[in-house]
mmCIF file of C-alpha atoms in Angstrom:
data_model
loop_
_atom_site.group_PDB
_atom_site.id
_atom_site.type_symbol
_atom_site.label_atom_id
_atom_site.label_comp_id
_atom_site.label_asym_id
_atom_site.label_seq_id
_atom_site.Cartn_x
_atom_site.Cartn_y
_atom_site.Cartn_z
ATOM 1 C CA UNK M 286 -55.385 -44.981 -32.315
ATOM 2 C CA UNK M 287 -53.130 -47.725 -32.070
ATOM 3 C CA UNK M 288 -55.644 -50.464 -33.453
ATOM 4 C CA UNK M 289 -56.310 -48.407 -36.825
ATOM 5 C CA UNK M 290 -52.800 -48.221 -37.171
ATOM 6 C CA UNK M 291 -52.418 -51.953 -36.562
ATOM 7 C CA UNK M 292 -55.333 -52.471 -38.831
ATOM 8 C CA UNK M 293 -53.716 -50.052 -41.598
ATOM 9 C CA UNK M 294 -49.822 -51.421 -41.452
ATOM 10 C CA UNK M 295 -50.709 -54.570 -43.246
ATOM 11 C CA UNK M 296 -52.569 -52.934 -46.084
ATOM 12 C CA UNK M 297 -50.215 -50.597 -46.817
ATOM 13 C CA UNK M 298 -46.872 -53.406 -46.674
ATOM 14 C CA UNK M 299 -48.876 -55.360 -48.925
ATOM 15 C CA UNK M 300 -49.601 -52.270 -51.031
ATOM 16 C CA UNK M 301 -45.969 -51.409 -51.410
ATOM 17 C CA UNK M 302 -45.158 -55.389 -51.961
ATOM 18 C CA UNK M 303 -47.442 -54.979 -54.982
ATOM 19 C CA UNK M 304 -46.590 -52.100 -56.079
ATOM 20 C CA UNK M 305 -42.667 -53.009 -56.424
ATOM 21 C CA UNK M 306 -43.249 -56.044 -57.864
ATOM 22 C CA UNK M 307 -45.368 -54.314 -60.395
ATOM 23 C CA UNK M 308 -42.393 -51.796 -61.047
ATOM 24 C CA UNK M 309 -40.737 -54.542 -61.226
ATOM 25 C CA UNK M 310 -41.920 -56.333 -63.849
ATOM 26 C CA UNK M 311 -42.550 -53.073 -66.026
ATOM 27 C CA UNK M 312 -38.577 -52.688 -65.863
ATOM 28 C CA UNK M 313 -38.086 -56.549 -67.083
ATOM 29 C CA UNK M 314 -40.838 -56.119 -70.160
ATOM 30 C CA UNK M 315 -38.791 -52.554 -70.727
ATOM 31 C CA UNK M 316 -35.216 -54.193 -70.348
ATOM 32 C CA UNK M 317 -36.176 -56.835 -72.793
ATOM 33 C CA UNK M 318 -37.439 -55.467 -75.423
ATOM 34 C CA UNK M 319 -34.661 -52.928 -75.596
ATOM 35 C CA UNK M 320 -32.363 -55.748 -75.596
ATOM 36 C CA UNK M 321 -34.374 -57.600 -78.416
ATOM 37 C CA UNK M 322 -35.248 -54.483 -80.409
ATOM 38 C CA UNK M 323 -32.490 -52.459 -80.190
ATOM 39 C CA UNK M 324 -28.966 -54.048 -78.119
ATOM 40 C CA UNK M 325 -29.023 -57.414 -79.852
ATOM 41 C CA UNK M 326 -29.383 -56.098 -83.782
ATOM 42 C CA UNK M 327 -26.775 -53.241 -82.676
ATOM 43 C CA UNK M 328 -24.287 -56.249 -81.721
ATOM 44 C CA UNK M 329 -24.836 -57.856 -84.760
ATOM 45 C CA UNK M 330 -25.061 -54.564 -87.374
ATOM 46 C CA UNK M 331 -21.493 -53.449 -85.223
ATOM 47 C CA UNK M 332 -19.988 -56.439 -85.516
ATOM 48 C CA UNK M 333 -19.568 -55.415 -81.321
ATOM 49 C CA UNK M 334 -18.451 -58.876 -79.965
ATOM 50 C CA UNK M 335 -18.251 -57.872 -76.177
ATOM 51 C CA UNK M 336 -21.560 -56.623 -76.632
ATOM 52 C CA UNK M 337 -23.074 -59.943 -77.203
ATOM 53 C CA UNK M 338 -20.753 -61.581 -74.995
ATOM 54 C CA UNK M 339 -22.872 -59.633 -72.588
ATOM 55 C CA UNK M 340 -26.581 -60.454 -74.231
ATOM 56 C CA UNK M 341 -25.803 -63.883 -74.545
ATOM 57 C CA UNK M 342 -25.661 -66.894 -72.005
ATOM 58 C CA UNK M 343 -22.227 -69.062 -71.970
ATOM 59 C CA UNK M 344 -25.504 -72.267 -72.436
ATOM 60 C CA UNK M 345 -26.871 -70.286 -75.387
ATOM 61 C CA UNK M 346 -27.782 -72.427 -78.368
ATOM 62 C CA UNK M 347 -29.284 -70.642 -81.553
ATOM 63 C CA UNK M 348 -31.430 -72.918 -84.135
ATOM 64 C CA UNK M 349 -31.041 -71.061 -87.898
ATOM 65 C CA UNK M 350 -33.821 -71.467 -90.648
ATOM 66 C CA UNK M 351 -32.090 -74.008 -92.418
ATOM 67 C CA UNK M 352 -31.889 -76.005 -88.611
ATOM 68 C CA UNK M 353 -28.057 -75.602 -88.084
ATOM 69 C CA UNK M 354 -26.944 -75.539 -84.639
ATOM 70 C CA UNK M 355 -25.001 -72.583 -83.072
ATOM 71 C CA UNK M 356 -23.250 -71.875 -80.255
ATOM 72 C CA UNK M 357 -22.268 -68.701 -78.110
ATOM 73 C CA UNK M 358 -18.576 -68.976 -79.472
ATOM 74 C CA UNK M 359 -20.117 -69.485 -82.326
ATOM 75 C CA UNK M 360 -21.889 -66.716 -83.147
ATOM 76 C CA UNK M 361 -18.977 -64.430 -81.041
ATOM 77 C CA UNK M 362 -17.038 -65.738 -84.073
ATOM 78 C CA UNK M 363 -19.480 -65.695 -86.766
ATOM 79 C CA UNK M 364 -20.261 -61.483 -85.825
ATOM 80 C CA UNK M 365 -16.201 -60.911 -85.477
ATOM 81 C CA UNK M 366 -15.771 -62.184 -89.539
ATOM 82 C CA UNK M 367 -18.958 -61.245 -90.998
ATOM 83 C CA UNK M 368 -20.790 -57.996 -91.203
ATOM 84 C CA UNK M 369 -24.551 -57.842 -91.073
ATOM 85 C CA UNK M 370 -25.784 -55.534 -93.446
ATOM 86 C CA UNK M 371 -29.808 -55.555 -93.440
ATOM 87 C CA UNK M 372 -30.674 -52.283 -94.506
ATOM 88 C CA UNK M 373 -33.524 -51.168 -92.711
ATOM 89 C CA UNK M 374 -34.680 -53.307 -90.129
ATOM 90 C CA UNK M 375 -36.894 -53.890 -87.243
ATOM 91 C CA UNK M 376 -37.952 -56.461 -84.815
ATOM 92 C CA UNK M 377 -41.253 -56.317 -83.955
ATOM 93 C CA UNK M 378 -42.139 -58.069 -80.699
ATOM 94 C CA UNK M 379 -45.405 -60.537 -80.967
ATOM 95 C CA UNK M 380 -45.192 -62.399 -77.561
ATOM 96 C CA UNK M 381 -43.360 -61.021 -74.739
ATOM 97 C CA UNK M 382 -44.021 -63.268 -71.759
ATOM 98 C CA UNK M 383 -41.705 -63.312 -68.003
ATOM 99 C CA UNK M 384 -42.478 -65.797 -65.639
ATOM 100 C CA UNK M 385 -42.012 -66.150 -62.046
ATOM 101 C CA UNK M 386 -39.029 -68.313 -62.252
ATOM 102 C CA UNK M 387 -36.978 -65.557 -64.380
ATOM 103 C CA UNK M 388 -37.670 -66.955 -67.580
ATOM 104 C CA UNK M 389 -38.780 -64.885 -69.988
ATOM 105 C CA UNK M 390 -39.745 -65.559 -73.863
ATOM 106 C CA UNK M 391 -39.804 -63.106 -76.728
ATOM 107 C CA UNK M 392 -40.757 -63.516 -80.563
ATOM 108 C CA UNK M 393 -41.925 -62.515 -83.181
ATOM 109 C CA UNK M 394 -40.950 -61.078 -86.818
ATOM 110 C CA UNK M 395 -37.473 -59.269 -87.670
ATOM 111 C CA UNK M 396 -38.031 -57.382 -90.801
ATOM 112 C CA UNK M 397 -35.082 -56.019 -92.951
ATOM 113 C CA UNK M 398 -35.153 -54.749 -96.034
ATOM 114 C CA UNK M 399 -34.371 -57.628 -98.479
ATOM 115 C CA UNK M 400 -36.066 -60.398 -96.093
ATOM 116 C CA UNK M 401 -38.696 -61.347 -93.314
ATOM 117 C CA UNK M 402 -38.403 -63.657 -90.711
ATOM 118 C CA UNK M 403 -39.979 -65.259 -87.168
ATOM 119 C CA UNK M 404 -37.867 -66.106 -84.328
ATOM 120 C CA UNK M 405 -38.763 -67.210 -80.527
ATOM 121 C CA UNK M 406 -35.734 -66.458 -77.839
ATOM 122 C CA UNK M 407 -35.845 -67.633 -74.315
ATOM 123 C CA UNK M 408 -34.014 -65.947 -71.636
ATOM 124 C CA UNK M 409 -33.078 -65.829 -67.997
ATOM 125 C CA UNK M 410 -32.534 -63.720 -65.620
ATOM 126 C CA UNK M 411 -29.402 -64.125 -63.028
ATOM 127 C CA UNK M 412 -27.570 -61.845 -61.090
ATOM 128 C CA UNK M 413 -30.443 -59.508 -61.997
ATOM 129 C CA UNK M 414 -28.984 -59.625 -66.103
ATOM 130 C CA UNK M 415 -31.405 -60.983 -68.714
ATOM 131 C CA UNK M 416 -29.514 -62.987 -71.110
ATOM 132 C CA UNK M 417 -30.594 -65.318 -73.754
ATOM 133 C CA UNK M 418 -30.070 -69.103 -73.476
ATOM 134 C CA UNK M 419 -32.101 -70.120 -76.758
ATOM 135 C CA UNK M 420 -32.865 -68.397 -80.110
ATOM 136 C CA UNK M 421 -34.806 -70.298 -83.130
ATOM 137 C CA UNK M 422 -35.386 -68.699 -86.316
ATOM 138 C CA UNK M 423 -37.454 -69.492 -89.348
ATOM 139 C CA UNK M 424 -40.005 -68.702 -91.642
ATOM 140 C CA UNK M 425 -37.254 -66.475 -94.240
ATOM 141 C CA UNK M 426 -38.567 -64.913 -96.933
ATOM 142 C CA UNK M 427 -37.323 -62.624 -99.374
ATOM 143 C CA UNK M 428 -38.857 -59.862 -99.542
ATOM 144 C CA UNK M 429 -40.205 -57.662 -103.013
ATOM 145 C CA UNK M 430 -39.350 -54.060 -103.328
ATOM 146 C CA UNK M 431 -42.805 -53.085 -102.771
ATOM 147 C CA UNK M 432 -42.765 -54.698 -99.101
ATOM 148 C CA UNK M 433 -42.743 -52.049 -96.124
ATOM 149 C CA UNK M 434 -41.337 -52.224 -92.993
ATOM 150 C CA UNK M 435 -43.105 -50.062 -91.813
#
């Protein structure tokens, strides 16, 4: 009795290892794309300052379409003076990658009303928070009436 049960305790810690790093991982990929798809648009729509304080690392550098350079403060200030007014919009996730070293990297195509574009966004994970260290957008287009985004 006591050699199947030797036999069967590895199996079943490795099981449960496996397992939890699956459920894991599930949680990241569902954490980040509700902060790309839904928490990081809602900062920017709301003009909600502490809420990208909180999305954002204090290294984060964004890249705009016409190749400016902006920082964390920088956007902080840019969302505090300027509303963001897209009309419809969604972000629809292309690549949605996490690696081992809590790195993770999301793009794809934010779609809005009046325009289109592509953006890729690197983040990290520390003290078990994603946050974003890196955004680069480009590719805008304006977009014709007749464009969906659905």
């Amino acid at each position: 009795m006591i050699n199947r049960f030797v036999l069967v305790l590895p199996a079943l810690l490795l099981l449960f290892c496996l397992s939890s790093a699956a459920l894991a991982a599930a949680d990241d990929e569902a954490e980040l794309r509700h902060i790309k798809t839904v928490l990081w648009p809602q900062a920017y729509r709301e003009q909600d300052a502490a809420l990208l304080d909180r999305l954002l690392d204090d290294s984060f550098q964004l890249i705009d379409a016409e190749g400016n350079l902006s920082t964390k403060q920088g956007e902080l200030e840019y969302i505090a003076g300027n509303r963001w007014d897209p009309g419809k919009f969604e972000y629809r996730i292309e690549r949605l990658d996490i690696y081992d070293n809590g790195v993770a990297i999301v793009a794809g195509e934010g779609v809005a009303t009046k325009y289109s574009y592509r953006s890729s966004n690197v983040l990290i994970k520390r003290d078990g928070r994603w946050r974003a260290v890196s955004s680069h957008v480009s590719g805008f287009k304006s977009r014709t009436s007749g464009d969906s985004t659905d």
